[in-house]
Short mmCIF file of C-alpha atoms in Angstrom, two decimals:
data_model
loop_
_atom_site.label_atom_id
_atom_site.label_comp_id
_atom_site.label_asym_id
_atom_site.label_seq_id
_atom_site.Cartn_x
_atom_site.Cartn_y
_atom_site.Cartn_z
CA GLN A 1 0.00 0.00 0.00
CA GLU A 2 2.89 2.39 0.75
CA ARG A 3 4.11 2.08 -2.85
CA ARG A 4 1.10 4.19 -3.88
CA LEU A 5 2.85 7.21 -2.36
CA TYR A 6 5.49 7.01 -5.09
CA GLY A 7 3.02 7.34 -7.94
CA PRO A 8 3.74 5.40 -11.16
CA LEU A 9 7.11 4.32 -9.74
CA GLY A 10 5.17 2.20 -7.28
CA TRP A 11 2.09 1.13 -9.20
CA ASN A 12 0.85 2.16 -12.62
CA ILE A 13 -2.65 2.15 -11.14
CA PRO A 14 -3.19 3.03 -7.44
CA TYR A 15 -5.00 -0.01 -6.05
CA GLY A 16 -7.10 -0.03 -2.94
CA PHE A 17 -5.38 -2.81 -1.03
CA ASN A 18 -6.86 -3.03 2.49
CA ASP A 19 -6.67 -4.91 5.78
CA SER A 20 -9.02 -7.65 4.61
CA ASP A 21 -6.48 -8.66 1.95
CA LEU A 22 -3.82 -8.87 4.66
CA ARG A 23 -6.03 -10.87 7.05
CA ILE A 24 -7.08 -13.50 4.52
CA THR A 25 -3.48 -13.85 3.31
CA ALA A 26 -2.25 -14.36 6.88
CA ARG A 27 -4.98 -16.97 7.56
CA GLN A 28 -4.09 -18.84 4.38
CA LEU A 29 -0.41 -18.74 5.28
CA SER A 30 -1.16 -20.23 8.69
CA MET A 31 -3.41 -22.89 7.16
CA PHE A 32 -0.87 -23.94 4.51
CA LEU A 33 1.93 -24.16 7.09
CA ASP A 34 -0.17 -26.20 9.53
CA GLU A 35 -1.47 -28.65 6.93
CA ASN A 36 1.77 -29.33 5.03
CA ASP A 37 5.07 -30.86 6.06
CA GLU A 38 6.93 -28.69 3.55
CA VAL A 39 6.19 -25.06 2.76
CA PRO A 40 4.04 -24.93 -0.44
CA TRP A 41 5.68 -21.87 -1.98
CA LYS A 42 3.81 -22.08 -5.28
CA ALA A 43 0.44 -22.27 -3.57
CA LEU A 44 1.29 -19.34 -1.29
CA LYS A 45 2.41 -17.19 -4.20
CA TYR A 46 -0.68 -18.06 -6.22
CA THR A 47 -3.25 -17.41 -3.50
CA CYS A 48 -1.64 -14.10 -2.53
CA GLY A 49 -0.34 -12.86 -5.89
CA GLU A 50 -3.17 -14.05 -8.11
CA CYS A 51 -6.20 -14.12 -5.79
CA ASN A 52 -6.05 -11.99 -2.65
CA TYR A 53 -3.96 -9.02 -3.76
CA GLY A 54 -3.66 -10.01 -7.41
CA GLY A 55 -7.43 -10.05 -7.81
CA ARG A 56 -7.38 -6.25 -7.61
CA VAL A 57 -4.53 -5.82 -10.07
CA THR A 58 -5.62 -5.04 -13.64
CA ASP A 59 -2.31 -3.95 -15.17
CA ASN A 60 0.11 -6.66 -16.35
CA TRP A 61 3.17 -4.64 -15.33
CA ASP A 62 1.71 -4.11 -11.86
CA ARG A 63 1.14 -7.85 -11.63
CA ARG A 64 4.80 -8.38 -12.47
CA THR A 65 5.74 -5.96 -9.68
CA LEU A 66 3.43 -7.69 -7.21
CA LEU A 67 4.85 -11.15 -7.93
CA THR A 68 8.40 -9.80 -7.68
CA ILE A 69 7.64 -8.38 -4.23
CA LEU A 70 6.18 -11.73 -3.18
CA ASP A 71 9.26 -13.57 -4.43
CA LYS A 72 11.33 -11.51 -2.01
CA CYS A 73 9.29 -12.81 0.95
CA TYR A 74 8.01 -16.16 -0.26
CA ASN A 75 11.18 -18.13 -0.96
CA GLU A 76 13.25 -20.82 0.73
CA GLY A 77 15.89 -18.37 1.90
CA VAL A 78 13.43 -16.96 4.43
CA THR A 79 13.38 -20.27 6.29
CA THR A 80 16.90 -21.55 5.64
CA GLN A 81 19.08 -18.44 5.98
CA GLU A 82 19.67 -16.70 9.27
CA SER A 83 18.76 -12.98 9.24
CA TYR A 84 17.54 -13.17 5.65
CA SER A 85 17.86 -9.67 4.16
CA LEU A 86 14.77 -7.96 2.76
CA SER A 87 16.56 -4.79 1.63
CA SER A 88 19.77 -3.96 -0.20
CA SER A 89 21.39 -2.35 2.84
CA GLY A 90 20.67 -5.31 5.09
CA GLN A 91 18.96 -3.07 7.66
CA PHE A 92 15.64 -4.88 7.22
CA VAL A 93 15.94 -8.62 7.82
CA VAL A 94 13.66 -11.48 8.80
CA PRO A 95 13.31 -11.58 12.62
CA PRO A 96 15.28 -14.37 14.30
CA ASP A 97 13.36 -17.38 15.57
CA GLY A 98 11.90 -16.58 18.99
CA ASP A 99 8.75 -16.01 21.02
CA TRP A 100 6.06 -13.42 20.36
CA GLU A 101 7.57 -10.76 22.63
CA SER A 102 11.04 -10.94 21.07
CA THR A 103 9.53 -10.64 17.59
CA VAL A 104 7.52 -7.57 18.60
CA ASP A 105 10.61 -5.99 20.16
CA PHE A 106 12.54 -6.64 16.96
CA ILE A 107 9.84 -4.95 14.89
CA ASP A 108 9.70 -1.99 17.30
CA GLY A 109 13.42 -1.48 16.74
CA LEU A 110 12.97 -0.89 13.00
CA PRO A 111 12.88 2.72 11.68
CA LEU A 112 9.48 4.36 12.06
CA LEU A 113 9.67 5.96 8.61
CA PRO A 114 10.98 3.36 6.15
CA GLN A 115 13.32 4.42 3.39
CA PRO A 116 12.54 3.70 -0.29
CA GLU A 117 14.93 0.74 -0.21
CA VAL A 118 12.33 -1.17 1.82
CA PHE A 119 10.19 -1.26 -1.32
CA GLY A 120 13.15 -1.98 -3.59
CA MET A 121 13.38 1.61 -4.82
CA HIS A 122 16.23 4.05 -5.34
CA GLU A 123 16.70 6.92 -2.88
CA ASN A 124 15.54 9.30 -5.64
CA ALA A 125 12.05 7.89 -5.21
CA ASP A 126 11.62 10.13 -2.15
CA ILE A 127 12.15 13.18 -4.37
CA THR A 128 9.55 11.89 -6.81
CA LYS A 129 7.09 11.32 -3.96
CA ASN A 130 7.60 14.84 -2.61
CA GLN A 131 7.22 16.34 -6.07
CA ASN A 132 3.98 14.46 -6.58
CA ASP A 133 2.65 15.80 -3.29
CA THR A 134 3.65 19.34 -4.24
CA ASN A 135 2.06 19.08 -7.68
CA ARG A 136 -1.19 17.84 -6.18
CA LEU A 137 -1.18 20.75 -3.72
CA PHE A 138 -0.65 23.35 -6.45
CA ALA A 139 -3.26 21.72 -8.69
CA THR A 140 -5.76 22.04 -5.85
CA LEU A 141 -4.80 25.69 -5.29
CA VAL A 142 -5.33 26.42 -8.98
CA LEU A 143 -8.86 25.05 -8.71
CA THR A 144 -9.62 27.56 -5.96
CA GLU A 145 -8.21 30.47 -7.95
CA GLY A 146 -10.95 32.75 -9.18
CA GLY A 147 -11.13 34.98 -12.21
CA GLY A 148 -11.11 38.76 -12.22
CA SER A 149 -8.38 41.28 -12.71
CA GLY A 150 -4.77 40.53 -11.96
CA GLY A 151 -2.80 42.59 -9.50
CA GLY A 152 0.52 44.33 -9.57
CA GLY A 153 0.11 45.80 -13.03
CA GLY A 154 -0.35 42.36 -14.60
CA GLY A 155 -3.41 43.45 -16.57
CA SER A 156 -6.85 41.92 -16.63
CA THR A 157 -7.56 38.26 -17.30
CA ASP A 158 -8.86 39.12 -20.76
CA ASP A 159 -5.61 40.89 -21.59
CA LYS A 160 -3.62 37.84 -20.48
CA ILE A 161 -5.76 35.51 -22.59
CA ASP A 162 -5.37 37.76 -25.63
CA ALA A 163 -1.61 38.06 -25.15
CA VAL A 164 -1.06 34.30 -24.72
CA ALA A 165 -3.30 33.46 -27.69
CA THR A 166 -1.51 35.99 -29.88
CA ASP A 167 1.89 34.64 -28.88
CA ILE A 168 0.96 31.02 -29.66
CA LEU A 169 -0.67 31.97 -32.97
CA SER A 170 2.49 33.77 -34.06
CA LYS A 171 4.48 30.56 -33.60
CA LEU A 172 2.07 28.10 -35.21
CA PRO A 173 3.22 26.76 -38.59
CA ASP A 174 0.86 26.45 -41.54
CA ASN A 175 -0.92 23.16 -42.11
CA TYR A 176 0.98 20.61 -44.15
CA ASP A 177 0.15 20.38 -47.87
CA MET A 178 -1.30 16.89 -47.98
CA GLU A 179 -1.62 16.86 -51.76
CA ALA A 180 2.09 17.55 -52.17
CA ALA A 181 2.91 15.02 -49.43
CA MET A 182 0.95 12.24 -51.13
CA ILE A 183 2.55 13.02 -54.48
CA LYS A 184 6.09 13.00 -53.08
CA TYR A 185 5.55 10.07 -50.72
CA LYS A 186 3.28 7.77 -52.69
CA VAL A 187 1.89 4.52 -51.35
CA LYS A 188 4.53 1.93 -52.14
CA TRP A 189 4.67 -1.79 -51.46
CA GLU A 190 8.32 -1.65 -50.41
CA GLU A 191 8.14 1.54 -48.29
CA SER A 192 5.52 1.59 -45.55
CA MET A 193 7.02 4.72 -44.00
CA ASN A 194 5.38 6.81 -46.73
CA THR A 195 1.97 5.80 -45.40
CA VAL A 196 3.08 6.37 -41.80
CA LEU A 197 4.27 9.89 -42.66
CA CYS A 198 1.04 10.87 -44.40
CA GLN A 199 -1.06 9.53 -41.51
CA GLU A 200 0.99 11.53 -39.03
CA LEU A 201 0.70 14.72 -41.12
CA ILE A 202 -3.10 14.33 -41.22
CA LYS A 203 -3.23 14.06 -37.44
CA PHE A 204 -1.02 17.13 -36.97
CA ASN A 205 -3.14 19.10 -39.43
CA ARG A 206 -6.22 18.32 -37.34
CA LEU A 207 -4.44 19.41 -34.17
CA LEU A 208 -3.10 22.62 -35.73
CA THR A 209 -6.55 23.47 -37.08
CA VAL A 210 -8.21 23.03 -33.69
CA ILE A 211 -5.53 25.12 -31.93
CA ARG A 212 -5.63 27.88 -34.53
CA ASN A 213 -9.44 28.09 -34.62
CA SER A 214 -9.84 28.00 -30.83
CA LEU A 215 -7.24 30.75 -30.31
CA ASN A 216 -8.77 32.99 -32.97
CA GLN A 217 -12.21 32.50 -31.46
CA ILE A 218 -11.08 33.16 -27.87
CA LYS A 219 -9.44 36.41 -29.04
CA LYS A 220 -12.75 37.51 -30.55
CA ALA A 221 -14.71 36.34 -27.50
CA VAL A 222 -12.69 38.37 -24.99
CA LYS A 223 -13.25 41.43 -27.18
CA GLY A 224 -16.99 40.83 -27.24
CA LEU A 225 -17.18 40.12 -30.97
CA ILE A 226 -18.65 36.61 -30.53
CA VAL A 227 -20.43 34.76 -27.72
CA MET A 228 -18.17 33.19 -25.06
CA SER A 229 -19.29 29.56 -25.12
CA ILE A 230 -18.57 27.05 -22.36
CA GLU A 231 -15.84 25.45 -24.49
CA LEU A 232 -14.17 28.79 -25.21
CA ASP A 233 -14.38 29.79 -21.56
CA ALA A 234 -12.53 26.55 -20.68
CA VAL A 235 -9.87 27.40 -23.27
CA GLY A 236 -9.46 30.86 -21.74
CA SER A 237 -9.07 29.45 -18.24
CA SER A 238 -6.44 27.00 -19.49
CA LEU A 239 -4.47 29.84 -21.10
CA VAL A 240 -4.54 31.80 -17.83
CA PHE A 241 -3.46 28.84 -15.70
CA ALA A 242 -0.93 27.57 -18.29
CA THR A 243 -2.52 24.16 -18.80
CA GLN A 244 -3.53 22.26 -21.91
CA PRO A 245 -7.08 23.12 -23.02
CA ALA A 246 -9.44 20.15 -23.08
CA MET A 247 -10.44 21.11 -26.63
CA TRP A 248 -6.85 20.49 -27.76
CA LYS A 249 -6.46 17.24 -25.84
CA ALA A 250 -9.28 15.68 -27.85
CA LYS A 251 -7.16 15.96 -31.01
CA SER A 252 -3.72 15.78 -29.45
CA TYR A 253 -1.16 13.12 -28.67
CA PRO A 254 -0.85 12.14 -24.95
CA SER A 255 1.08 14.75 -22.99
CA LEU A 256 1.28 15.87 -19.35
CA LYS A 257 3.31 19.00 -20.06
CA PRO A 258 2.12 22.46 -18.99
CA LEU A 259 1.01 24.85 -21.73
CA ALA A 260 4.42 26.39 -22.49
CA GLY A 261 6.17 23.01 -22.60
CA TYR A 262 3.36 21.51 -24.67
CA VAL A 263 3.52 24.27 -27.31
CA THR A 264 7.32 24.04 -27.52
CA ASP A 265 7.16 20.26 -27.84
CA MET A 266 4.44 20.43 -30.51
CA LEU A 267 6.44 22.95 -32.56
CA GLU A 268 9.49 20.67 -32.41
CA ARG A 269 7.40 17.75 -33.63
CA CYS A 270 6.01 19.85 -36.49
CA LYS A 271 9.55 20.88 -37.42
CA PHE A 272 10.69 17.23 -37.45
CA PHE A 273 7.91 16.17 -39.81
CA GLY A 274 8.33 19.33 -41.90
CA ASN A 275 11.99 18.47 -42.49
CA TRP A 276 11.03 14.89 -43.34
CA LEU A 277 8.39 16.15 -45.80
CA ASP A 278 10.61 18.74 -47.47
CA ASP A 279 13.79 16.68 -47.64
CA LYS A 280 13.89 12.91 -47.03
CA PRO A 281 13.42 10.39 -44.22
CA PRO A 282 15.96 11.11 -41.46
CA PRO A 283 18.71 8.57 -40.69
CA VAL A 284 17.69 8.62 -37.01
CA PHE A 285 14.00 8.99 -36.16
CA TRP A 286 12.71 10.95 -33.19
CA LEU A 287 10.53 8.23 -31.66
CA SER A 288 8.78 10.67 -29.33
CA SER A 289 7.39 12.76 -32.21
CA PHE A 290 4.79 10.30 -33.46
CA PHE A 291 1.09 10.35 -32.66
CA PHE A 292 0.85 6.60 -33.20
CA THR A 293 4.26 5.19 -32.31
CA GLN A 294 3.13 1.60 -32.82
CA ALA A 295 2.30 2.33 -36.48
CA PHE A 296 5.83 3.61 -37.07
CA LEU A 297 7.40 0.50 -35.51
CA THR A 298 5.01 -1.77 -37.41
CA GLY A 299 5.92 0.05 -40.64
CA SER A 300 9.59 -0.71 -40.05
CA LYS A 301 8.80 -4.35 -39.41
CA GLN A 302 6.56 -4.49 -42.48
CA ASN A 303 9.33 -3.15 -44.72
CA PHE A 304 11.58 -5.98 -43.54
CA ALA A 305 8.83 -8.58 -44.00
CA ARG A 306 8.11 -7.51 -47.58
CA LYS A 307 11.79 -7.20 -48.46
CA PHE A 308 12.58 -10.79 -47.47
CA THR A 309 9.07 -12.27 -48.02
CA ILE A 310 8.61 -13.27 -44.39
CA PRO A 311 5.24 -13.26 -42.57
CA ILE A 312 5.18 -10.22 -40.33
CA ASP A 313 3.75 -12.33 -37.50
CA ALA A 314 6.99 -14.32 -37.50
CA LEU A 315 9.07 -11.19 -36.81
CA ILE A 316 10.02 -9.47 -33.57
CA PHE A 317 12.37 -6.64 -32.73
CA ASP A 318 15.85 -7.12 -31.39
CA TYR A 319 17.36 -4.04 -29.76
CA GLU A 320 20.89 -2.75 -30.02
CA MET A 321 22.12 0.26 -28.05
CA MET A 322 24.33 2.35 -30.33
CA PRO A 323 27.56 3.99 -29.12
CA LYS A 324 27.13 7.32 -30.95
CA ASN A 325 24.57 10.07 -30.42
CA SER A 326 23.96 10.69 -34.13
CA TYR A 327 24.39 8.93 -37.47
CA ARG A 328 24.58 10.25 -41.02
CA ASN A 329 23.05 7.13 -42.56
CA GLY A 330 20.31 4.82 -41.35
CA PRO A 331 20.69 1.04 -40.91
CA ARG A 332 20.20 -1.40 -43.77
CA ASP A 333 17.18 -2.93 -41.99
CA GLY A 334 15.10 -1.54 -39.15
CA VAL A 335 15.38 2.01 -37.79
CA TYR A 336 17.61 4.10 -35.55
CA THR A 337 15.65 6.05 -32.94
CA TYR A 338 16.39 8.63 -30.27
CA GLY A 339 14.49 10.75 -27.76
CA LEU A 340 13.70 8.27 -24.96
CA PHE A 341 14.23 8.90 -21.25
CA PHE A 342 15.00 6.51 -18.40
CA GLU A 343 13.09 6.79 -15.13
CA GLY A 344 14.60 4.90 -12.20
CA ALA A 345 17.88 4.00 -13.92
CA ARG A 346 20.37 5.25 -16.54
CA TRP A 347 22.42 3.88 -19.41
CA ASP A 348 26.15 3.28 -19.04
CA LYS A 349 27.74 3.62 -22.48
CA LYS A 350 31.07 2.14 -21.40
CA ALA A 351 29.68 -0.95 -19.70
CA GLU A 352 26.71 -1.12 -22.12
CA VAL A 353 24.25 -1.97 -19.35
CA ILE A 354 21.67 -0.09 -17.32
CA ILE A 355 22.92 1.07 -13.94
CA GLU A 356 21.66 2.97 -10.91
CA SER A 357 20.48 6.56 -11.27
CA GLN A 358 22.75 9.30 -10.03
CA PRO A 359 21.62 10.91 -6.76
CA LYS A 360 18.98 13.61 -7.27
CA VAL A 361 18.80 12.90 -11.02
CA LEU A 362 15.31 11.54 -11.67
CA TYR A 363 15.51 11.15 -15.44
CA SER A 364 18.32 10.46 -17.88
CA GLU A 365 18.49 10.34 -21.66
CA GLY A 366 18.55 6.96 -23.31
CA PRO A 367 20.99 6.01 -26.09
CA VAL A 368 20.28 5.86 -29.80
CA MET A 369 18.49 2.54 -30.25
CA TRP A 370 18.45 0.28 -33.27
CA PHE A 371 15.08 -1.43 -33.65
CA LYS A 372 16.22 -4.45 -35.66
CA PRO A 373 13.56 -6.80 -37.10
CA ILE A 374 14.52 -10.48 -36.93
CA LYS A 375 12.76 -13.83 -37.02
CA ALA A 376 11.47 -14.80 -33.59
CA VAL A 377 13.23 -18.17 -33.87
CA ASP A 378 16.57 -16.41 -34.45
CA LEU A 379 16.43 -14.34 -31.26
CA THR A 380 19.42 -14.83 -28.98
CA LEU A 381 18.68 -13.93 -25.38
CA TYR A 382 21.23 -12.32 -23.09
CA PRO A 383 21.04 -11.03 -19.48
CA HIS A 384 18.51 -8.24 -19.76
CA TYR A 385 15.61 -6.36 -18.21
CA GLU A 386 12.24 -6.25 -19.97
CA CYS A 387 11.79 -2.48 -19.84
CA PRO A 388 8.32 -1.10 -20.66
CA LEU A 389 8.14 1.99 -22.87
CA TYR A 390 5.41 4.55 -22.17
CA LYS A 391 4.38 7.75 -23.92
CA THR A 392 4.00 9.73 -20.69
CA GLY A 393 5.13 9.46 -17.09
CA ASP A 394 1.58 8.67 -15.98
CA ARG A 395 2.10 5.14 -17.38
CA ARG A 396 -1.61 4.41 -17.21
CA GLY A 397 -3.56 4.03 -20.42
CA VAL A 398 -6.74 2.66 -21.94
CA LEU A 399 -7.16 0.28 -24.84
CA ALA A 400 -7.94 2.07 -28.09
CA THR A 401 -10.09 0.69 -30.89
CA THR A 402 -6.88 -0.54 -32.57
CA GLY A 403 -6.23 -2.86 -29.63
CA HIS A 404 -3.21 -0.81 -28.51
CA SER A 405 -2.85 1.01 -25.22
CA SER A 406 -3.11 4.79 -25.31
CA ASN A 407 0.11 4.97 -23.25
CA PHE A 408 2.11 1.72 -23.36
CA VAL A 409 4.15 1.36 -26.56
CA CYS A 410 6.27 -1.78 -26.36
CA THR A 411 8.83 -3.67 -24.29
CA ILE A 412 12.53 -3.08 -24.88
CA ARG A 413 15.16 -5.57 -23.75
CA MET A 414 17.84 -3.55 -21.95
CA PRO A 415 21.18 -5.30 -21.23
CA SER A 416 21.70 -5.66 -17.47
CA ASP A 417 24.21 -7.25 -15.13
CA LYS A 418 21.64 -7.38 -12.34
CA PRO A 419 18.56 -9.59 -12.04
CA SER A 420 15.30 -8.24 -13.45
CA SER A 421 13.75 -8.22 -9.98
CA HIS A 422 16.15 -5.43 -8.99
CA TRP A 423 14.88 -3.08 -11.70
CA ILE A 424 11.27 -4.18 -11.32
CA GLY A 425 11.34 -3.12 -7.67
CA ARG A 426 12.72 0.26 -8.72
CA GLY A 427 9.92 0.74 -11.22
CA VAL A 428 12.36 1.34 -14.08
CA ALA A 429 10.71 2.37 -17.35
CA LEU A 430 11.41 4.29 -20.55
CA LEU A 431 9.38 7.37 -21.45
CA THR A 432 9.01 9.14 -24.79
CA GLN A 433 8.59 12.50 -23.05
CA LEU A 434 8.89 14.14 -19.64
CA ASN A 435 6.19 16.05 -17.80
CA GLU A 436 8.04 19.36 -17.91
#
C-alpha cells in the first residue's frame, strides 16, 4: 500500500489494497503451514499474488511488480538463511526465531519511517514522492483560484488571454500540404514509411486546425465580438493557468506538459515532420514525435517482412544500443531512434548496461536505439531487463479501438548485469517524453 505514495514508480494504477487482503493472506499462510510438512511456496504465491492481492490488479506490469515483491518474501531463503535480508542495505531482515515478545521488540526497533529501499526503490524515489505531493497541492490551489483582474500591473484576465493566444498563434506553422505530401511520398509496397508519414501529417493538421481556430475565437470572445461559449471559456481558463485546453487534448497526442512546454514540444514535432516532408526520411528517427508510435514500428517491421518475403507475425524486434549520439546514414534494416528517457535508472555507455540513477537525477536520456527486425526463432537472449516503454510518465492508459494502449508502446530488452527483480522493484521504465 505504501508504494502508492510514489506514484507510477510504485504502481501504474493506485490499487485499494486493504486490511481484509492482509487478514485472509495471513490466515491462508497459517493454514498452509499447519497442513503441510513442507512449505508450499507455489500455492502461497498463487493465493496471494493471483487471488487476494492479485485479484485487484488489472495492469500486467503491476502484476509483475506484485509477484516480484512476493518472491522476495516467499522463498526458501526466508526459512533456511539466518537474518535473511529484505533490503539492499541489510537493515531490514527477517526476525530471528523466537517467542512473540522478542519478535515484537525486533519490529519496534525498526525505523518508524521506512526508506525507499524497503520497497526496492532508489533513494531518488523520495524526491519523486515529494514532487507528486507538491504538484497535487498546487493543482488544488489552482482550482480555488478565481477569475477577475490581476494585481501588480499584470493586466486583466482578458488581456492575459489575448496576449497568450496571440503569442501562440504567431508561432504556429501552416498546415501541411497533404496533396504535395501524397505526391512525393506515394503509397509503395516496399516503403511503408510513406503511409506512416502521411497519416501523421493528417493528425497534426487536425491538431493545428483546432488550436488555430480556438485561439482565434477566444481572441474575438474576450473582445466581445462573438459569444463566449462554455468550451471557449474553458480554453481561456487554461491559457490563464498555463494548462492544456481540453479542446486540444481531444485531437492531441498524450502529454502531461504544462502549456508552455506543450507548445514548444508540438512545434518541435512539427519541425521534425516538416523536415522529413521537405527533404527525405531522417537517418535517425525521433521516436517521441509520433502520434501513433506503434504504427511507425510496425511500418519498419513491415518493410523488412516484404523485403525478405517473411510473414510479419513471425518477426520481432531485437534491440541494439548504439555507441554514438547521431548517425549520417540509417541502418540497412530496421530504424535508428532517439528521444527516450529513463526513469529509475540510466544507461552506461562504457559498460553497455543499465545502472543505478545518479543521486537527485530523476531522469536520464537513453541512447540511440536500433530497432532491428529479426525472425522470432533467431532471437538470442542475453542477461537483460524487460523495460516497458510509455508515452507519458503517468504510465496508465486505456485500450484504443486498434487494440493498442493509449500509453504503453512496447517492451525493450535492456542489457543488465543485475537480475530483473532489482529493476522491477525500482519501477524502471522508458518514457518518450517528460512532464516538464
